[in-house]
Amino acid sequence: MVISMSEELGVKTKKSENFNEWYIEVIKKSGIADYSSVSGCMVIKPYAYAIWEKIQSLLNERFRKLGVKNAYFPLLIPERLLKKEEEHVEGFSPEVAWVTIGGSSELEEKLAVRPTSETIMYESFSKWIRSWRDLPLKINQWVNVVRWEFKNPVLFLRTREFLWQEGHTAHATKEDAEKEIEEILEIYREINEEYLALPSVRGKKTEIEKFAGAEYTVSIEHMMPNGKAIQGPDSHHLGQNFSKAFDIKFFDRDEKERYVWQNSWGFATRQLGIMFAVHGDDKGLIIPPRVAPIQVVIVPIYQEENKEVVLNGSRKLYEKLKEKFSVHLDDRDEYTPGFKFNEWELKGVPLRIEIGPRDIERDQVVLVRRDSGDKSSVPISKISNEIENTLDSIQKSLLERAKKHFEEHIEKVEKYEDLERIVNGKWALGGWCGDPACEKKIKDETSAKIITIPFDLNENPPDGHCVVCGKPAKYNVYIAKSY
Ligand SMILES: [Zn+2]
């Protein structure tokens, strides 16, 4: 039996009409992840996990150059450790999952399933660090964390368990720590823009929005297709808040004992969800070539009488390309070419090669771009170069398209009355006096919030006024609803 089309395969929801429904439909139909019987916990299937592994290796390579070493710390954190830094525990306790029973006996002390690992790691840091020679100490771990969300779970974007890397460092001086905050944010920007093709707004979080226990938080913010904001990777300067709570001290060069300065920073699997959401279209996912598990899929087109010739030609092509690209030959006999086109489009493979009997005769193939649908005939002799150029071009155009969407969905806000309208589908850009009371008013009255104080728009002091109270603005800020 030949399977030609499947009702199941087509995406029914239009992205432009209902983004939320479109997203869930595409993620499920593309077969990259699934819900599990634990509410809010997801199954990441091999195709998506391969993208995560790619990101891991990109980040590991860059962290290594900064002197960061990978290690592993326990999943379970004793309650007394979690309580040591006051703001930290206050910020996290509403979403901590606890282990209270071991076998059949009640535990003497509750154990938290790690929501983040500052506390368990810094207990060790206080034993490891003695002198200035031990600094800087730079440790990273690749783990899962659990945060008991109560909102509706959404695959990759909002799950109770997710994967991430968390870097934790200790420095002799504040300057050294702050320099690293910038280096890490630059690495995150590079991965986002150059690999995931995601435009990145870099900026500082307000006091209200910063990480619980940090002196300040810098982050990368992304715009979703529906104009809402979602936070990407972030980096926290912890000052000496934790080193004082955990007694992490060192003897400096002058023999005086001092507390270390600390940072923590993280990049999570949510980033995959943002990438899927931003680039996908009504046919399914579009994976940027530089992180795509399959960059090129070869689909042979044949009838019974020319099957052998076409398949042989396809195999030869596959052998030729596999050295240079991650390529897949779809030679399944029970599916029609049309079915295969749909399936690989749904999975977002950036480039498809169609090869039929006439192509074999002419020593050529047809290339089809996933992003634009453009088709072109290419001589086999030039195929390698052509693929390389086309993948490059897809990578660039995905980023450009996302940047254009971002720019088109920013609107300057002068009057408070306009805010509610703007944040319904866009980000508002306006002045803020810096007073938390004005920030709180926005949050309470508009269901939007100040998502970031962007670096690039605050190089010079702004000349406008606070959109809430009308006093002179201290910062330019983006105000948006968050996803
Ligand atoms: Zn104000």
CSV table of C-alpha atoms and ligand atoms in Angstrom, one decimal:
chain,number,residue,atom,x,y,z
A,1,MET,CA,0.0,0.0,0.0
A,2,VAL,CA,1.2,3.5,-0.8
A,3,ILE,CA,0.4,6.2,1.6
A,4,SER,CA,-0.1,9.5,-0.2
A,5,MET,CA,-1.7,12.1,2.0
A,6,SER,CA,-2.6,12.1,5.6
A,7,GLU,CA,-5.3,14.3,7.3
A,8,GLU,CA,-3.2,14.0,10.4
A,9,LEU,CA,-0.2,15.6,8.9
A,10,GLY,CA,-1.6,19.0,7.8
A,11,VAL,CA,-1.6,21.9,10.2
A,12,LYS,CA,-5.1,23.2,10.4
A,13,THR,CA,-4.6,26.4,12.5
A,14,LYS,CA,-3.2,29.5,10.8
A,15,LYS,CA,-0.3,31.0,12.8
A,16,SER,CA,-1.6,34.5,12.1
A,17,GLU,CA,-5.1,33.7,13.3
A,18,ASN,CA,-4.5,31.8,16.5
A,19,PHE,CA,-0.8,31.7,17.5
A,20,ASN,CA,-1.3,29.7,20.7
A,21,GLU,CA,-3.3,26.9,19.1
A,22,TRP,CA,-1.0,26.9,16.0
A,23,TYR,CA,2.0,26.4,18.3
A,24,ILE,CA,0.6,23.4,20.1
A,25,GLU,CA,-0.6,21.8,16.9
A,26,VAL,CA,2.7,22.2,15.2
A,27,ILE,CA,4.8,20.9,18.1
A,28,LYS,CA,2.6,17.9,18.4
A,29,LYS,CA,2.2,17.1,14.8
A,30,SER,CA,5.8,17.5,14.0
A,31,GLY,CA,6.5,14.8,16.5
A,32,ILE,CA,9.3,16.5,18.3
A,33,ALA,CA,7.9,16.5,21.8
A,34,ASP,CA,4.9,15.3,23.8
A,35,TYR,CA,3.1,15.8,27.0
A,36,SER,CA,3.5,13.0,29.6
A,37,SER,CA,1.2,11.7,32.3
A,38,VAL,CA,2.8,14.1,34.8
A,39,SER,CA,1.1,17.4,34.2
A,40,GLY,CA,3.6,20.1,33.0
A,41,CYS,CA,6.4,17.6,32.3
A,42,MET,CA,7.4,17.0,28.7
A,43,VAL,CA,8.9,14.2,26.6
A,44,ILE,CA,11.6,15.6,24.3
A,45,LYS,CA,11.9,13.3,21.3
A,46,PRO,CA,15.2,12.7,19.5
A,47,TYR,CA,14.8,15.2,16.8
A,48,ALA,CA,14.4,18.1,19.2
A,49,TYR,CA,16.9,16.7,21.7
A,50,ALA,CA,19.5,16.7,18.8
A,51,ILE,CA,19.0,20.5,18.6
A,52,TRP,CA,19.5,20.8,22.4
A,53,GLU,CA,22.8,18.7,22.1
A,54,LYS,CA,24.0,21.1,19.4
A,55,ILE,CA,23.3,24.0,21.7
A,56,GLN,CA,25.1,22.2,24.5
A,57,SER,CA,28.2,21.7,22.4
A,58,LEU,CA,28.2,25.4,21.2
A,59,LEU,CA,27.9,26.6,24.8
A,60,ASN,CA,30.4,24.2,26.2
A,61,GLU,CA,33.0,25.2,23.7
A,62,ARG,CA,32.5,28.9,24.6
A,63,PHE,CA,32.4,28.3,28.3
A,64,ARG,CA,35.6,26.3,28.2
A,65,LYS,CA,37.4,29.3,26.7
A,66,LEU,CA,36.4,31.4,29.7
A,67,GLY,CA,37.8,28.7,32.1
A,68,VAL,CA,34.4,27.3,33.1
A,69,LYS,CA,34.4,23.6,34.2
A,70,ASN,CA,31.4,21.3,34.2
A,71,ALA,CA,30.4,19.4,37.3
A,72,TYR,CA,27.4,17.9,39.0
A,73,PHE,CA,25.5,18.7,42.2
A,74,PRO,CA,22.6,16.9,43.9
A,75,LEU,CA,19.0,17.1,42.7
A,76,LEU,CA,17.8,17.4,46.2
A,77,ILE,CA,18.4,20.4,48.4
A,78,PRO,CA,17.8,20.4,52.2
A,79,GLU,CA,15.3,23.0,53.3
A,80,ARG,CA,17.8,24.6,55.7
A,81,LEU,CA,20.2,25.4,52.7
A,82,LEU,CA,17.4,26.8,50.6
A,83,LYS,CA,16.4,29.1,53.5
A,84,LYS,CA,19.9,30.6,54.0
A,85,GLU,CA,19.5,33.5,51.6
A,86,GLU,CA,16.3,35.3,52.6
A,87,GLU,CA,15.2,37.0,49.3
A,88,HIS,CA,16.1,33.8,47.4
A,89,VAL,CA,13.8,31.5,49.3
A,90,GLU,CA,11.1,34.1,49.3
A,91,GLY,CA,11.2,34.3,45.5
A,92,PHE,CA,11.3,30.6,44.9
A,93,SER,CA,9.2,29.0,47.7
A,94,PRO,CA,5.8,29.4,45.9
A,95,GLU,CA,7.0,27.0,43.2
A,96,VAL,CA,9.3,24.5,45.0
A,97,ALA,CA,8.4,20.8,44.8
A,98,TRP,CA,9.3,18.9,48.0
A,99,VAL,CA,10.3,15.4,48.8
A,100,THR,CA,9.0,14.5,52.3
A,101,ILE,CA,8.9,10.7,52.3
A,102,GLY,CA,11.7,8.1,51.7
A,103,GLY,CA,10.4,4.6,51.2
A,104,SER,CA,7.7,4.5,53.9
A,105,SER,CA,9.3,6.8,56.5
A,106,GLU,CA,8.8,10.5,56.8
A,107,LEU,CA,12.1,12.5,56.3
A,108,GLU,CA,13.4,14.5,59.2
A,109,GLU,CA,14.2,17.4,56.9
A,110,LYS,CA,12.2,18.2,53.8
A,111,LEU,CA,14.2,18.1,50.6
A,112,ALA,CA,13.6,20.5,47.7
A,113,VAL,CA,13.8,19.3,44.1
A,114,ARG,CA,16.2,21.8,42.8
A,115,PRO,CA,14.5,24.9,41.3
A,116,THR,CA,18.0,26.3,40.8
A,117,SER,CA,21.2,25.3,42.4
A,118,GLU,CA,22.8,28.4,44.1
A,119,THR,CA,22.3,27.1,47.6
A,120,ILE,CA,23.5,23.5,47.2
A,121,MET,CA,26.5,24.6,45.1
A,122,TYR,CA,27.6,27.4,47.4
A,123,GLU,CA,27.7,25.1,50.4
A,124,SER,CA,30.5,23.4,48.5
A,125,PHE,CA,32.1,26.6,47.3
A,126,SER,CA,32.5,27.7,50.9
A,127,LYS,CA,34.7,24.5,51.5
A,128,TRP,CA,36.6,24.8,48.2
A,129,ILE,CA,37.6,28.5,48.4
A,130,ARG,CA,40.3,29.4,50.8
A,131,SER,CA,42.7,31.9,49.1
A,132,TRP,CA,42.8,34.3,46.2
A,133,ARG,CA,44.6,31.5,44.3
A,134,ASP,CA,41.3,29.6,44.2
A,135,LEU,CA,39.7,32.4,42.3
A,136,PRO,CA,37.9,32.9,40.0
A,137,LEU,CA,36.0,29.6,40.4
A,138,LYS,CA,33.8,28.9,37.4
A,139,ILE,CA,31.5,25.9,37.6
A,140,ASN,CA,28.7,24.9,35.2
A,141,GLN,CA,26.2,22.1,35.3
A,142,TRP,CA,23.8,20.7,32.7
A,143,VAL,CA,20.7,19.5,34.6
A,144,ASN,CA,16.9,19.5,34.9
A,145,VAL,CA,15.1,21.8,37.3
A,146,VAL,CA,11.6,21.8,38.6
A,147,ARG,CA,9.5,24.8,39.2
A,148,TRP,CA,5.9,24.1,40.1
A,149,GLU,CA,4.0,26.3,37.6
A,150,PHE,CA,0.3,26.8,38.0
A,151,LYS,CA,-0.4,28.3,34.6
A,152,ASN,CA,-1.3,26.0,31.7
A,153,PRO,CA,1.7,24.0,30.6
A,154,VAL,CA,3.0,24.6,27.1
A,155,LEU,CA,5.6,22.4,25.6
A,156,PHE,CA,9.1,23.9,25.8
A,157,LEU,CA,7.7,27.4,26.7
A,158,ARG,CA,6.2,26.7,30.1
A,159,THR,CA,6.8,23.4,31.8
A,160,ARG,CA,7.3,22.3,35.4
A,161,GLU,CA,10.5,20.5,34.6
A,162,PHE,CA,12.9,21.8,32.0
A,163,LEU,CA,16.6,21.4,31.1
A,164,TRP,CA,19.2,24.0,31.3
A,165,GLN,CA,22.8,24.9,32.1
A,166,GLU,CA,23.5,26.9,35.2
A,167,GLY,CA,26.8,28.5,35.6
A,168,HIS,CA,28.0,29.7,39.0
A,169,THR,CA,31.1,31.7,39.5
A,170,ALA,CA,33.0,33.3,42.4
A,171,HIS,CA,35.4,36.2,41.9
A,172,ALA,CA,37.9,38.2,44.0
A,173,THR,CA,36.5,41.5,42.9
A,174,LYS,CA,33.2,43.0,41.9
A,175,GLU,CA,34.8,44.3,38.7
A,176,ASP,CA,35.9,40.8,37.7
A,177,ALA,CA,32.4,39.4,38.3
A,178,GLU,CA,30.7,42.1,36.4
A,179,LYS,CA,33.1,41.7,33.4
A,180,GLU,CA,32.0,38.1,33.3
A,181,ILE,CA,28.3,39.0,33.3
A,182,GLU,CA,28.9,40.9,30.0
A,183,GLU,CA,31.0,38.0,28.5
A,184,ILE,CA,28.2,35.5,29.2
A,185,LEU,CA,25.5,37.7,27.9
A,186,GLU,CA,27.5,38.1,24.7
A,187,ILE,CA,27.8,34.3,24.3
A,188,TYR,CA,24.0,34.0,24.8
A,189,ARG,CA,23.4,36.8,22.2
A,190,GLU,CA,25.7,35.1,19.7
A,191,ILE,CA,24.0,31.7,20.1
A,192,ASN,CA,20.6,33.3,19.8
A,193,GLU,CA,21.3,35.5,16.8
A,194,GLU,CA,23.9,33.5,14.9
A,195,TYR,CA,22.5,30.0,15.4
A,196,LEU,CA,18.9,30.2,16.5
A,197,ALA,CA,18.3,33.2,14.2
A,198,LEU,CA,16.5,35.0,17.1
A,199,PRO,CA,16.8,38.8,17.5
A,200,SER,CA,17.9,39.6,21.0
A,201,VAL,CA,17.0,42.6,23.1
A,202,ARG,CA,19.7,42.8,25.8
A,203,GLY,CA,19.0,44.8,28.9
A,204,LYS,CA,18.7,45.1,32.7
A,205,LYS,CA,15.7,43.9,34.7
A,206,THR,CA,14.0,46.3,37.1
A,207,GLU,CA,14.4,45.7,40.9
A,208,ILE,CA,11.0,44.1,41.0
A,209,GLU,CA,11.7,41.7,38.1
A,210,LYS,CA,15.3,40.7,39.0
A,211,PHE,CA,16.3,37.2,40.1
A,212,ALA,CA,15.5,36.5,43.8
A,213,GLY,CA,18.7,37.1,45.7
A,214,ALA,CA,20.6,39.0,42.9
A,215,GLU,CA,22.0,42.5,43.1
A,216,TYR,CA,20.9,42.8,39.5
A,217,THR,CA,19.8,40.7,36.5
A,218,VAL,CA,20.6,41.2,32.9
A,219,SER,CA,18.7,39.2,30.3
A,220,ILE,CA,17.9,38.6,26.7
A,221,GLU,CA,14.2,39.2,25.8
A,222,HIS,CA,12.4,37.9,22.8
A,223,MET,CA,9.2,38.9,21.0
A,224,MET,CA,6.7,36.1,20.3
A,225,PRO,CA,4.7,36.1,17.1
A,226,ASN,CA,1.7,37.5,19.0
A,227,GLY,CA,3.6,40.5,20.2
A,228,LYS,CA,4.1,39.2,23.7
A,229,ALA,CA,7.4,39.1,25.4
A,230,ILE,CA,9.3,36.1,26.6
A,231,GLN,CA,12.5,36.0,28.6
A,232,GLY,CA,15.4,34.2,27.1
A,233,PRO,CA,18.7,33.4,28.9
A,234,ASP,CA,19.8,35.6,31.8
A,235,SER,CA,22.8,36.4,33.9
A,236,HIS,CA,22.7,37.5,37.5
A,237,HIS,CA,25.2,39.4,39.5
A,238,LEU,CA,24.7,38.2,43.0
A,239,GLY,CA,27.1,40.6,44.6
A,240,GLN,CA,28.0,39.3,48.1
A,241,ASN,CA,24.5,38.3,49.0
A,242,PHE,CA,25.1,34.6,48.9
A,243,SER,CA,28.8,34.6,49.9
A,244,LYS,CA,27.7,36.3,53.2
A,245,ALA,CA,24.9,33.8,53.7
A,246,PHE,CA,27.1,30.8,52.9
A,247,ASP,CA,30.3,32.2,54.4
A,248,ILE,CA,32.3,32.0,51.2
A,249,LYS,CA,35.5,33.8,52.1
A,250,PHE,CA,39.1,33.9,50.9
A,251,PHE,CA,42.4,35.3,52.0
A,252,ASP,CA,43.3,38.0,49.6
A,253,ARG,CA,46.9,38.9,48.5
A,254,ASP,CA,47.1,41.4,51.4
A,255,GLU,CA,46.3,38.5,53.8
A,256,LYS,CA,43.0,40.1,54.6
A,257,GLU,CA,39.9,37.9,54.6
A,258,ARG,CA,37.1,38.9,52.1
A,259,TYR,CA,33.8,37.6,50.8
A,260,VAL,CA,33.7,36.5,47.2
A,261,TRP,CA,31.7,38.2,44.5
A,262,GLN,CA,29.3,35.9,42.6
A,263,ASN,CA,27.4,35.4,39.4
A,264,SER,CA,24.9,32.8,38.1
A,265,TRP,CA,23.6,32.5,34.6
A,266,GLY,CA,21.4,30.1,32.7
A,267,PHE,CA,20.2,29.0,29.2
A,268,ALA,CA,17.2,26.7,29.1
A,269,THR,CA,15.2,24.4,26.7
A,270,ARG,CA,12.6,27.2,26.6
A,271,GLN,CA,14.9,28.7,23.9
A,272,LEU,CA,13.9,25.8,21.6
A,273,GLY,CA,10.3,26.7,22.0
A,274,ILE,CA,11.0,30.4,21.3
A,275,MET,CA,12.8,29.3,18.1
A,276,PHE,CA,10.0,27.0,17.0
A,277,ALA,CA,7.4,29.8,17.7
A,278,VAL,CA,9.3,32.6,15.9
A,279,HIS,CA,10.3,30.8,12.7
A,280,GLY,CA,7.5,28.4,12.0
A,281,ASP,CA,4.7,29.0,9.5
A,282,ASP,CA,1.4,27.5,8.4
A,283,LYS,CA,3.2,24.4,7.1
A,284,GLY,CA,5.0,23.6,10.3
A,285,LEU,CA,8.4,24.3,11.8
A,286,ILE,CA,11.4,25.9,10.2
A,287,ILE,CA,14.6,25.0,11.8
A,288,PRO,CA,17.6,27.4,11.2
A,289,PRO,CA,20.2,25.5,9.2
A,290,ARG,CA,23.0,26.0,11.7
A,291,VAL,CA,21.2,24.0,14.4
A,292,ALA,CA,19.0,21.7,12.2
A,293,PRO,CA,19.4,18.0,13.0
A,294,ILE,CA,18.7,17.4,9.3
A,295,GLN,CA,19.8,20.2,7.0
A,296,VAL,CA,19.0,18.6,3.7
A,297,VAL,CA,16.5,15.8,2.9
A,298,ILE,CA,16.7,14.0,-0.4
A,299,VAL,CA,13.4,12.8,-1.8
A,300,PRO,CA,13.6,10.5,-4.8
A,301,ILE,CA,10.7,10.6,-7.3
A,302,TYR,CA,10.2,7.5,-9.3
A,303,GLN,CA,7.8,5.0,-11.0
A,304,GLU,CA,8.3,1.3,-10.9
A,305,GLU,CA,10.1,1.3,-14.3
A,306,ASN,CA,12.8,3.8,-13.3
A,307,LYS,CA,13.0,3.1,-9.6
A,308,GLU,CA,16.5,1.5,-9.6
A,309,VAL,CA,18.0,4.3,-11.6
A,310,VAL,CA,16.6,7.1,-9.4
A,311,LEU,CA,17.4,5.3,-6.2
A,312,ASN,CA,21.0,4.7,-7.3
A,313,GLY,CA,21.4,8.3,-8.3
A,314,SER,CA,19.9,9.4,-4.9
A,315,ARG,CA,22.3,7.1,-3.0
A,316,LYS,CA,25.3,8.5,-4.9
A,317,LEU,CA,24.2,12.0,-4.1
A,318,TYR,CA,23.7,11.1,-0.4
A,319,GLU,CA,27.2,9.7,-0.2
A,320,LYS,CA,28.6,12.8,-1.8
A,321,LEU,CA,26.8,15.2,0.5
A,322,LYS,CA,27.0,13.4,3.8
A,323,GLU,CA,30.6,14.4,4.4
A,324,LYS,CA,29.7,18.1,4.5
A,325,PHE,CA,26.1,18.4,5.6
A,326,SER,CA,23.7,16.5,7.9
A,327,VAL,CA,21.7,14.9,5.1
A,328,HIS,CA,18.9,12.4,5.1
A,329,LEU,CA,17.8,10.2,2.2
A,330,ASP,CA,14.1,9.4,2.5
A,331,ASP,CA,13.9,6.2,0.4
A,332,ARG,CA,10.8,4.8,2.2
A,333,ASP,CA,8.9,2.9,-0.5
A,334,GLU,CA,5.5,3.0,1.1
A,335,TYR,CA,5.1,6.8,1.1
A,336,THR,CA,4.5,9.0,-1.9
A,337,PRO,CA,6.8,12.0,-2.6
A,338,GLY,CA,3.9,14.3,-1.7
A,339,PHE,CA,3.5,12.8,1.7
A,340,LYS,CA,7.3,13.0,2.3
A,341,PHE,CA,7.3,16.7,1.2
A,342,ASN,CA,4.6,17.5,3.8
A,343,GLU,CA,6.3,15.6,6.6
A,344,TRP,CA,9.7,17.2,6.2
A,345,GLU,CA,8.1,20.6,5.8
A,346,LEU,CA,6.3,20.0,9.0
A,347,LYS,CA,9.6,19.0,10.7
A,348,GLY,CA,11.2,22.2,9.4
A,349,VAL,CA,14.1,20.7,7.4
A,350,PRO,CA,15.6,23.8,5.7
A,351,LEU,CA,16.4,22.4,2.3
A,352,ARG,CA,14.8,19.6,0.2
A,353,ILE,CA,16.4,17.9,-2.8
A,354,GLU,CA,14.0,16.4,-5.3
A,355,ILE,CA,15.5,13.9,-7.8
A,356,GLY,CA,13.5,12.2,-10.6
A,357,PRO,CA,14.4,10.2,-13.7
A,358,ARG,CA,14.7,13.3,-15.9
A,359,ASP,CA,17.0,15.0,-13.4
A,360,ILE,CA,19.2,11.9,-13.5
A,361,GLU,CA,19.4,12.1,-17.3
A,362,ARG,CA,20.3,15.8,-17.1
A,363,ASP,CA,22.8,15.4,-14.2
A,364,GLN,CA,20.8,17.9,-12.1
A,365,VAL,CA,18.5,18.0,-9.1
A,366,VAL,CA,15.8,20.4,-7.8
A,367,LEU,CA,16.4,22.4,-4.6
A,368,VAL,CA,13.5,23.6,-2.6
A,369,ARG,CA,13.9,26.1,0.2
A,370,ARG,CA,11.7,25.6,3.3
A,371,ASP,CA,11.6,29.2,4.2
A,372,SER,CA,10.4,30.7,0.9
A,373,GLY,CA,9.3,27.6,-1.0
A,374,ASP,CA,11.6,28.7,-3.9
A,375,LYS,CA,12.6,26.0,-6.3
A,376,SER,CA,15.7,25.9,-8.5
A,377,SER,CA,17.4,23.3,-10.7
A,378,VAL,CA,21.1,22.8,-9.9
A,379,PRO,CA,23.7,20.8,-11.8
A,380,ILE,CA,25.1,17.9,-9.7
A,381,SER,CA,28.6,19.3,-10.3
A,382,LYS,CA,27.8,22.5,-8.4
A,383,ILE,CA,25.5,21.0,-5.8
A,384,SER,CA,27.8,21.2,-2.8
A,385,ASN,CA,28.5,24.9,-3.2
A,386,GLU,CA,24.9,25.7,-4.0
A,387,ILE,CA,23.6,23.9,-0.9
A,388,GLU,CA,26.2,25.8,1.3
A,389,ASN,CA,25.1,29.1,-0.1
A,390,THR,CA,21.4,28.4,0.1
A,391,LEU,CA,21.7,27.2,3.8
A,392,ASP,CA,23.6,30.4,4.6
A,393,SER,CA,20.9,32.4,2.9
A,394,ILE,CA,18.1,30.7,4.8
A,395,GLN,CA,19.9,31.3,8.0
A,396,LYS,CA,20.2,35.0,7.3
A,397,SER,CA,16.7,35.5,6.0
A,398,LEU,CA,15.2,33.8,9.1
A,399,LEU,CA,17.0,36.3,11.3
A,400,GLU,CA,16.1,39.2,9.1
A,401,ARG,CA,12.4,38.2,9.0
A,402,ALA,CA,12.3,38.0,12.8
A,403,LYS,CA,14.0,41.3,13.1
A,404,LYS,CA,11.5,42.9,10.8
A,405,HIS,CA,8.6,41.5,12.8
A,406,PHE,CA,10.2,42.8,16.0
A,407,GLU,CA,10.7,46.3,14.5
A,408,GLU,CA,7.1,46.4,13.2
A,409,HIS,CA,5.7,45.5,16.6
A,410,ILE,CA,7.4,48.3,18.6
A,411,GLU,CA,5.4,51.4,19.2
A,412,LYS,CA,6.4,54.5,21.1
A,413,VAL,CA,4.2,55.4,24.0
A,414,GLU,CA,3.8,59.0,25.2
A,415,LYS,CA,0.5,58.9,27.0
A,416,TYR,CA,-0.5,56.4,29.7
A,417,GLU,CA,-4.0,56.1,28.1
A,418,ASP,CA,-2.4,54.6,25.0
A,419,LEU,CA,-0.5,51.9,26.8
A,420,GLU,CA,-3.3,49.4,27.1
A,421,ARG,CA,-4.0,49.6,23.4
A,422,ILE,CA,-0.3,49.2,22.4
A,423,VAL,CA,0.5,46.2,24.6
A,424,ASN,CA,-2.4,44.4,23.0
A,425,GLY,CA,-0.2,42.9,20.3
A,426,LYS,CA,2.9,45.1,20.5
A,427,TRP,CA,5.7,46.2,22.8
A,428,ALA,CA,5.5,49.8,24.0
A,429,LEU,CA,8.7,51.8,24.2
A,430,GLY,CA,8.5,54.6,26.7
A,431,GLY,CA,10.2,56.6,29.4
A,432,TRP,CA,10.2,55.6,33.1
A,433,CYS,CA,11.2,57.7,36.1
A,434,GLY,CA,12.6,54.7,37.9
A,435,ASP,CA,10.0,54.7,40.7
A,436,PRO,CA,8.7,51.2,41.5
A,437,ALA,CA,5.3,52.8,42.3
A,438,CYS,CA,4.9,53.7,38.6
A,439,GLU,CA,6.1,50.2,37.6
A,440,LYS,CA,3.6,48.6,39.9
A,441,LYS,CA,0.8,50.8,38.5
A,442,ILE,CA,1.5,49.5,35.0
A,443,LYS,CA,1.5,45.9,36.2
A,444,ASP,CA,-1.7,46.3,38.2
A,445,GLU,CA,-3.7,48.3,35.6
A,446,THR,CA,-2.6,47.0,32.2
A,447,SER,CA,-1.6,43.4,32.7
A,448,ALA,CA,1.7,44.4,31.0
A,449,LYS,CA,5.0,45.0,32.7
A,450,ILE,CA,8.4,46.6,32.3
A,451,ILE,CA,10.2,43.7,30.7
A,452,THR,CA,13.6,45.3,30.3
A,453,ILE,CA,15.7,48.4,30.4
A,454,PRO,CA,17.4,47.9,27.0
A,455,PHE,CA,21.2,48.7,26.9
A,456,ASP,CA,21.1,50.1,23.4
A,457,LEU,CA,18.5,52.7,24.2
A,458,ASN,CA,20.0,53.8,27.4
A,459,GLU,CA,23.5,54.7,26.4
A,460,ASN,CA,22.5,58.3,26.9
A,461,PRO,CA,20.0,59.6,29.4
A,462,PRO,CA,16.6,59.8,27.8
A,463,ASP,CA,15.0,63.3,27.3
A,464,GLY,CA,11.4,62.2,27.6
A,465,HIS,CA,9.0,61.8,30.5
A,466,CYS,CA,7.7,58.9,32.6
A,467,VAL,CA,4.7,57.5,30.8
A,468,VAL,CA,3.0,57.0,34.1
A,469,CYS,CA,3.7,60.0,36.3
A,470,GLY,CA,5.0,62.5,33.8
A,471,LYS,CA,8.2,63.3,35.7
A,472,PRO,CA,11.5,63.3,33.8
A,473,ALA,CA,12.4,59.8,32.5
A,474,LYS,CA,15.5,58.1,33.9
A,475,TYR,CA,15.3,55.2,31.5
A,476,ASN,CA,13.8,54.1,28.2
A,477,VAL,CA,12.0,50.8,28.8
A,478,TYR,CA,10.0,48.2,26.9
A,479,ILE,CA,6.6,47.5,28.3
A,480,ALA,CA,4.8,44.4,27.1
A,481,LYS,CA,2.6,41.6,28.2
A,482,SER,CA,4.6,38.5,28.9
A,483,TYR,CA,3.9,35.2,27.4
B,1,ZN,ZN,7.0,57.7,37.1
